[in-house]
XYZ file of C-alpha atoms in Angstrom:
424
model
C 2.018 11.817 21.343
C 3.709 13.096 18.695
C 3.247 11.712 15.203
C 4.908 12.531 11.568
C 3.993 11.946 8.525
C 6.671 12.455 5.503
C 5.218 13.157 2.455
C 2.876 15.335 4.120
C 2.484 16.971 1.275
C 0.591 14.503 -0.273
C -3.107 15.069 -1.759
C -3.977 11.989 0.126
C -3.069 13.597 3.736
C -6.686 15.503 3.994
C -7.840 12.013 4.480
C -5.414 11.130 7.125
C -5.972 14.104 8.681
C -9.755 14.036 8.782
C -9.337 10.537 10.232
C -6.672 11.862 13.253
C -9.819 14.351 14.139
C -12.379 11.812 14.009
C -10.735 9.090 15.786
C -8.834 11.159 17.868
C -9.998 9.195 21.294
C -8.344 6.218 19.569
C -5.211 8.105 18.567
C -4.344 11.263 20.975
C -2.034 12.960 18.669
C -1.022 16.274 20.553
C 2.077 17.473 17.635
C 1.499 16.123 13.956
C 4.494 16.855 11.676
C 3.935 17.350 7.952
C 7.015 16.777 6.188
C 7.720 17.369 2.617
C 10.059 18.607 0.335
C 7.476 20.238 -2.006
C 7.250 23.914 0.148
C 3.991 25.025 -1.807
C 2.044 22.074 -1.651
C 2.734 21.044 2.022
C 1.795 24.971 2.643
C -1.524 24.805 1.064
C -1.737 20.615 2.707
C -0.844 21.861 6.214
C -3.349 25.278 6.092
C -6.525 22.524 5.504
C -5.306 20.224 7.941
C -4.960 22.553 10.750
C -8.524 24.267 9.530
C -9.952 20.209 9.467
C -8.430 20.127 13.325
C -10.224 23.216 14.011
C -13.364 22.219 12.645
C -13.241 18.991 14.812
C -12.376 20.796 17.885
C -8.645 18.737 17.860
C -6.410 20.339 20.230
C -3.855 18.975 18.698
C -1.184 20.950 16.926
C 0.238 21.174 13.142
C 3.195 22.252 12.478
C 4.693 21.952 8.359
C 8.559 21.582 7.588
C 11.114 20.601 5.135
C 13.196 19.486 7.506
C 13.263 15.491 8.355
C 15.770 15.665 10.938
C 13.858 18.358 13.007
C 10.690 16.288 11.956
C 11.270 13.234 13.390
C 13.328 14.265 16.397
C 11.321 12.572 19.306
C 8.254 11.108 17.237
C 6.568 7.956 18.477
C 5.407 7.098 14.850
C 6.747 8.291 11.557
C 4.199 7.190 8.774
C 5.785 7.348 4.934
C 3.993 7.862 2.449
C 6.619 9.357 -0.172
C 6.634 9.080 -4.173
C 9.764 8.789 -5.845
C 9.542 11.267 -8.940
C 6.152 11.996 -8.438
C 3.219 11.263 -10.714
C 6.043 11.591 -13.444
C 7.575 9.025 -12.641
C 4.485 6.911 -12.175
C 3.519 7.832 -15.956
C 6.195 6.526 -17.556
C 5.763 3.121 -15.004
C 2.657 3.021 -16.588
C 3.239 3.441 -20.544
C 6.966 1.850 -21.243
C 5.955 -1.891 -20.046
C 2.768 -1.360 -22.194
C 5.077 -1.521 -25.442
C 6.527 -4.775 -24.303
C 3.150 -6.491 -24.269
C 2.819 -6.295 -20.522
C 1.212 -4.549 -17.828
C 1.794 -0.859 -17.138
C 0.890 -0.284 -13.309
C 3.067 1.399 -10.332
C 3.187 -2.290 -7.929
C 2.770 -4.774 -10.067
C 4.916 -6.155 -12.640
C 7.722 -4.462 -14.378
C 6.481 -0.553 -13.125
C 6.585 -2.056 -9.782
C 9.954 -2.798 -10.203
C 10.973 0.583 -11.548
C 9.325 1.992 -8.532
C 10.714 -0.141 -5.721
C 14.253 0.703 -7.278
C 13.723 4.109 -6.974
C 11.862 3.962 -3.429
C 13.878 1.433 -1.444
C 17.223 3.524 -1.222
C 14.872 6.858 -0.139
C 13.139 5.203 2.449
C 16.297 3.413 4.059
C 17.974 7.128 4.230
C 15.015 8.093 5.594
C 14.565 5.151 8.356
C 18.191 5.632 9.380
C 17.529 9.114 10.118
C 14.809 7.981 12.233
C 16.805 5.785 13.567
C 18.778 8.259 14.984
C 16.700 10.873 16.132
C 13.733 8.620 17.415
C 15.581 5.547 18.225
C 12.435 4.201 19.499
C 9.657 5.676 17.142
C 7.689 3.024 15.014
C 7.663 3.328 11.234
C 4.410 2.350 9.422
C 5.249 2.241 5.541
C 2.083 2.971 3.587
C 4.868 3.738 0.598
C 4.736 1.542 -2.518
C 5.404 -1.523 -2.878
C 4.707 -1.766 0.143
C 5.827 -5.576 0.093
C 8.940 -4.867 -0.653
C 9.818 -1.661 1.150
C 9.023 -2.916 4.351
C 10.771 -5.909 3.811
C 13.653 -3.542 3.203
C 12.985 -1.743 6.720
C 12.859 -5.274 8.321
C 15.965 -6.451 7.050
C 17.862 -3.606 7.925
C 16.598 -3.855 11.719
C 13.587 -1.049 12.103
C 10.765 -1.170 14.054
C 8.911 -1.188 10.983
C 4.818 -2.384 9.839
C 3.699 -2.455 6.147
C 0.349 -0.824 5.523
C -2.063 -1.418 2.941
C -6.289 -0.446 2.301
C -6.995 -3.217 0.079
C -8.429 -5.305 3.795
C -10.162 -2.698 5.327
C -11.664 -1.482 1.937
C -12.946 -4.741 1.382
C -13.956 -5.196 5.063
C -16.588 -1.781 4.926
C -17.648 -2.620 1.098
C -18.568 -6.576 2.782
C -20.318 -5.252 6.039
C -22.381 -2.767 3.480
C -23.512 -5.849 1.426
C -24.525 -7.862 4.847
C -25.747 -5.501 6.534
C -23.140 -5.512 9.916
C -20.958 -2.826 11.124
C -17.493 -3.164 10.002
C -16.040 -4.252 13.355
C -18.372 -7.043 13.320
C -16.724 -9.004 9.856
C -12.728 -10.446 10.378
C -11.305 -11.390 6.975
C -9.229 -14.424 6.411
C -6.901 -12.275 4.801
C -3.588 -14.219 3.457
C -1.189 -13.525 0.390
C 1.440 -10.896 -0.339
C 0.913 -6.888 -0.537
C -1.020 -6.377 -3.714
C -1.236 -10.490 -4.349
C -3.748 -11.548 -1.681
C -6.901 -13.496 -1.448
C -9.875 -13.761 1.161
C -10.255 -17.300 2.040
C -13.047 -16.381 4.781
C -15.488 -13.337 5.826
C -15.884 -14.156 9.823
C -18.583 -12.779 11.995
C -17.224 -11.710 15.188
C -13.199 -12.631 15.012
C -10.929 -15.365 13.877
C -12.641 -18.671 14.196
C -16.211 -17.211 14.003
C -19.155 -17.820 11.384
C -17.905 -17.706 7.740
C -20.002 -15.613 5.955
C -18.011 -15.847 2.649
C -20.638 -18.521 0.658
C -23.274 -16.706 1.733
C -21.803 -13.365 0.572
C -20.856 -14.805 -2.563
C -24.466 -15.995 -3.653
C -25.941 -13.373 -2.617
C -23.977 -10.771 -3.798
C -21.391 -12.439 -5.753
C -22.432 -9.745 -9.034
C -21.592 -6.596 -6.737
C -18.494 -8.255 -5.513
C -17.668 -9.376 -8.719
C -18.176 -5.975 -10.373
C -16.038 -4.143 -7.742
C -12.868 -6.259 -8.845
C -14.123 -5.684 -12.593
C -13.475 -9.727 -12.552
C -16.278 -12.257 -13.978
C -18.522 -13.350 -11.178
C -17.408 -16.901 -12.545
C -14.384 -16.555 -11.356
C -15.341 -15.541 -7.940
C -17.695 -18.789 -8.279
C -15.082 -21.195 -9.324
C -12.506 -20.249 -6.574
C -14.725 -20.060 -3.729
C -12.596 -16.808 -2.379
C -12.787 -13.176 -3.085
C -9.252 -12.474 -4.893
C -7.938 -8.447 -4.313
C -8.582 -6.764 -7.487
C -4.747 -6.518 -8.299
C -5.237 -10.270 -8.977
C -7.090 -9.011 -12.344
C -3.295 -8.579 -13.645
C -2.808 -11.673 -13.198
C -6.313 -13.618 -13.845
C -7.031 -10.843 -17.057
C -3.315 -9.971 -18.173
C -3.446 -9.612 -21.335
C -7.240 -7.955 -21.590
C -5.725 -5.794 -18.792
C -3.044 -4.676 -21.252
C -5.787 -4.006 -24.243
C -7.498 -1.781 -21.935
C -4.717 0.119 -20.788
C -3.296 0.565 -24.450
C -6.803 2.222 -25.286
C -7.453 5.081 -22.740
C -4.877 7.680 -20.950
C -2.685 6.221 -17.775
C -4.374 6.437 -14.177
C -1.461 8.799 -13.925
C -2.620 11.543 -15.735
C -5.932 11.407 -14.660
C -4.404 11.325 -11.132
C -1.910 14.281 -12.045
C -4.998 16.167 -13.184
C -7.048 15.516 -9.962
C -4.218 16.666 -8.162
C -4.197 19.778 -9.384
C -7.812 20.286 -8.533
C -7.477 19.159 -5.170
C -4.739 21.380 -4.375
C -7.207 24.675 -5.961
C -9.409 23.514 -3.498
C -7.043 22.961 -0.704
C -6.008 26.724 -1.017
C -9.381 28.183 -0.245
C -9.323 28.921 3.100
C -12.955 28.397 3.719
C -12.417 25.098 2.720
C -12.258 23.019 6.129
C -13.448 19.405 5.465
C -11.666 16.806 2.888
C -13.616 17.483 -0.331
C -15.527 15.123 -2.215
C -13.364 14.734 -4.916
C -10.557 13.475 -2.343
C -12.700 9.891 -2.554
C -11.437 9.313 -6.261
C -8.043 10.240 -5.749
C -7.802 6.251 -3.703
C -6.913 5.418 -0.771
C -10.136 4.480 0.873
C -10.218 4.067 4.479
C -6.816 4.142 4.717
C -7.157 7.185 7.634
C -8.720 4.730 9.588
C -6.545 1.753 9.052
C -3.476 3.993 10.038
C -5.178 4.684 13.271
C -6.282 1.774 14.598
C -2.565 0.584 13.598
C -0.091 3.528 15.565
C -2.688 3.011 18.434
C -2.364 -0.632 18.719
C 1.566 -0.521 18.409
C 1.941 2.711 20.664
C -0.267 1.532 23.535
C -2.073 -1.569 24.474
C -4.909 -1.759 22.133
C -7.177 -1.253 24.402
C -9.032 1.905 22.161
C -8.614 0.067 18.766
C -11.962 -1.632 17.489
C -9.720 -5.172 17.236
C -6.670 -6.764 18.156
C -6.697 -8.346 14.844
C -5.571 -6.068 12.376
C -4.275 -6.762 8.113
C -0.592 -5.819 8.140
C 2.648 -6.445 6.097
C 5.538 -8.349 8.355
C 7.464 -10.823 8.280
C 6.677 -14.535 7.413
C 8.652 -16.315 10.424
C 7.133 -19.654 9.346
C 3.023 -18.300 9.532
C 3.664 -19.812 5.892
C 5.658 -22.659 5.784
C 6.535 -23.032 2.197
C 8.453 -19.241 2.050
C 11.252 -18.316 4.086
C 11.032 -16.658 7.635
C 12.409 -13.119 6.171
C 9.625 -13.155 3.483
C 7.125 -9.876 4.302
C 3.516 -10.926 3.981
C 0.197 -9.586 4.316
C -1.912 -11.468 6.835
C -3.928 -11.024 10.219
C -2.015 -10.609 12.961
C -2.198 -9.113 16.643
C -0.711 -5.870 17.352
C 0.393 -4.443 20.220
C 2.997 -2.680 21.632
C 5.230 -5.289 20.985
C 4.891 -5.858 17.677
C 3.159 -8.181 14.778
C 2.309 -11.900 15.296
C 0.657 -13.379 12.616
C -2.087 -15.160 13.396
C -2.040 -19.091 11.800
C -2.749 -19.509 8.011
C -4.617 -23.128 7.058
C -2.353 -25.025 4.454
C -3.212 -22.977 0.944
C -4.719 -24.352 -1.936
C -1.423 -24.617 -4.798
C -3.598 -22.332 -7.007
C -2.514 -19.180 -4.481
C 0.383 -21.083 -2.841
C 2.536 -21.540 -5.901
C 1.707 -17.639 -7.274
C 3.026 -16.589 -3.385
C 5.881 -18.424 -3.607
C 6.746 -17.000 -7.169
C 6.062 -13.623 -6.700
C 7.954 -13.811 -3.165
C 10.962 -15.241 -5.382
C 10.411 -12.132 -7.368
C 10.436 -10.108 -4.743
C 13.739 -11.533 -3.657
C 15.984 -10.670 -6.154
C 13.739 -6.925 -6.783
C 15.029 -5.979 -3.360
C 18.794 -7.532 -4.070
C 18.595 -5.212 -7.326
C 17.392 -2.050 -5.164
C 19.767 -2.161 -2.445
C 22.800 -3.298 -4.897
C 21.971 -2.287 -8.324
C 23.202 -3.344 -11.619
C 21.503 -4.278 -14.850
C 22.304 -8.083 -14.668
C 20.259 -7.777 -11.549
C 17.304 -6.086 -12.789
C 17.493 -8.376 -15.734
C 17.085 -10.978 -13.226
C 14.247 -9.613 -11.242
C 12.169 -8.958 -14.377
C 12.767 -12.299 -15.496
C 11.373 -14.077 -12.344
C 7.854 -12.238 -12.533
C 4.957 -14.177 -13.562
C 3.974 -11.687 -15.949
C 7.165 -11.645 -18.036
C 9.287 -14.935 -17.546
C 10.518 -14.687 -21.359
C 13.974 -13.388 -21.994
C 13.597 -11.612 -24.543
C 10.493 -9.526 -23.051
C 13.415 -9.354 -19.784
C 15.529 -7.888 -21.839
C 13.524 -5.097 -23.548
C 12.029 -4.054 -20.289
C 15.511 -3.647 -18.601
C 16.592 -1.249 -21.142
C 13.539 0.705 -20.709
C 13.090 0.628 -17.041
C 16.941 2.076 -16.746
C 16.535 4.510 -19.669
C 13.053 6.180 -17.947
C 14.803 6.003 -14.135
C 18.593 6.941 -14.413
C 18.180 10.099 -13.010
C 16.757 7.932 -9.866
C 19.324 5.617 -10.068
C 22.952 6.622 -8.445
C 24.233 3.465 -10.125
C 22.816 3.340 -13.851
């Protein structure tokens, strides 16, 4: 099986890595491609990877390269994982919204944007490469916003799955509270990437014992403190909300904080640069400690149990039931069938079928539908450009809607990303 991974380069790929060793009887990987544009980083990336493998006894081997084309030829998977402009980029998405009055993060609001026009046209290059050289390799986006991107990949016809950690970090941090193993708990997971809400905590698979009022009052604080959210809020909805709903829930306390203390960005940018000190040292041969803070929990293990289902018959996955990104195709009757949303479904090697949402409350109903409307016109502006269009995506968030607001954050989002953008 051969498996690559562009954007190999990554700081996050130790933790992918250590997760192809550990899970390897779930996921035989015998060739995993590192791909990345960045020579020095993927050098000192691929050297810990292939000392992780050999720690792990994997036989499986490494190889690193700047070359997609030779990357891809004849993968079963490609997994993306890329970042437009780098943590850069992400910096500004962070800071120039702030002086509108609104949010400054890289998915949600008008940052998101910024980064989804800058992604989109990457990634479609990229998938039509794969296209051709693996005509029958999966993709699995893990690349920001993920909502969007794969939606992108769906609409232009690739075998394509949207990944996210938000489920499966919530799944371990639940089991921990009850007391179960992971693979015991399924989540009524339903929403959009980044917008999504768990409506039930099931013992033992869809349909089983909800476990969600019992988690909630007996361990609604911890919960609550985890999503840095009021435990009356948890209270009053009845549903654990992902804690990217806090930018919508806290906005504007969201934006006092960020206004008083330097972007995730930097303190990212600066982690980075210790990770990849400590990636060099070639007695290094285990993901380091400080790889937890960088994010990205469990996400080694969600990309597993993911390429295994959709490359074989799910057999060696721990369920059939796994949190993915695809499309809508009436699971939610109130968006349209080309809508990408984030949901339960069963994977195999067929594919993603969502398994059946109960009608949803018009509290999270009506913020789906927005956002998805946002969404809409975001990917028309990526795949078309134009200011008029950005204008227009900007507008249709819930967390701008004013014109004038609009307005302001066009001109900043194009003056910050024209280097990104062929057409500004």
């Amino acid at each position: 099986m051969k498996l690559t991974v562009v954007g190999g380069g990554s700081t996050y790929t130790p933790e992918l890595i250590d997760g192809f060793a550990r899970l390897r009887d779930t996921l035989p990987i015998t060739e995993l491609v590192l791909v990345d544009p960045a020579g020095e980083r993927l050098g000192l990336v691929a050297g810990l990877a292939r000392r992780i493998f050999a720690r792990q006894g994997h036989p499986g081997r490494i190889t690193a390269t700047a070359d997609l084309d030779a990357a891809v030829a004849g993968a079963d998977a490609v997994l993306l994982q890329l970042r437009v402009g780098g943590q850069a980029a992400r910096e500004k998405d962070e800071t120039w919204p702030l002086e509108c009055g609104c949010v400054g993060q890289e998915t949600t609001g008008a940052g998101g944007l910024a980064k989804a026009l800058r992604t989109v046209p990457v990634v479609l290059d990229i998938a039509e490469r794969v296209r051709r050289a693996a005509p029958d390799a999966w993709i699995i986006d893990f690349t920001n916003p993920v909502g969007i991107v794969t939606r992108a990949l769906l609409t232009a016809g690739h075998k394509a799955v949207g990944l996210c950690n938000v489920a499966i970090g919530l799944q371990r941090k639940f089991a921990a509270l009850l007391g179960l193993a992971p693979a015991e708990l399924h989540l009524d997971h339903v929403g959009l990437n980044h917008l999504t809400w768990e409506l039930g905590v099931r013992r033992g698979g869809p349909g089983g014992e909800d476990l969600l009022p019992g988690l909630l009052a007996g361990h609604g604080e911890a919960v609550a403190a985890d999503l840095r959210l009021p435990r009356a809020v948890l209270d009053g909805l009845g549903v654990v909300p992902s804690y990217y709903l806090r930018y919508y829930y806290q906005h504007d306390e969201v934006v006092r904080e960020l206004r008083s203390k330097p972007s995730r960005a930097a303190e990212v940018a600066a982690m980075e640069q210790e990770l990849l000190a400590l990636y060099g040292d070639p007695a290094l041969d285990e993901k380091p400690a400080l790889l937890a803070k960088r994010g990205g929990a469990f996400y080694s293990e969600a990309a597993v149990d993911l390429a295994a289902a959709l490359l074989g018959d799910g057999a060696g996955t721990p369920s059939p039931y796994q949190v993915v990104n695809t499309l809508n195709n009436g699971t939610l009757p109130f968006l349209p069938d080309d809508a990408v949303i984030e949901v339960q479904a069963r994977v195999d090697a067929t594919g993603t079928r969502p398994l059946p949402v109960p009608r949803l409350d018009p509290l999270y109903a009506g913020l789906i539908a927005n956002v998805t409307a946002y969404e809409d016109l975001a990917l028309d502006a990526a795949l078309r450009g134009g200011r008029e269009r950005v204008f227009k995506a900007l507008l249709a968030h819930p967390l701008i809607g004013q014109f004038e607001r609009a307005e302001a954050l066009t001109d900043r989002l194009l003056a910050h990303n024209k280097e990104h953008l062929a057409w500004a």
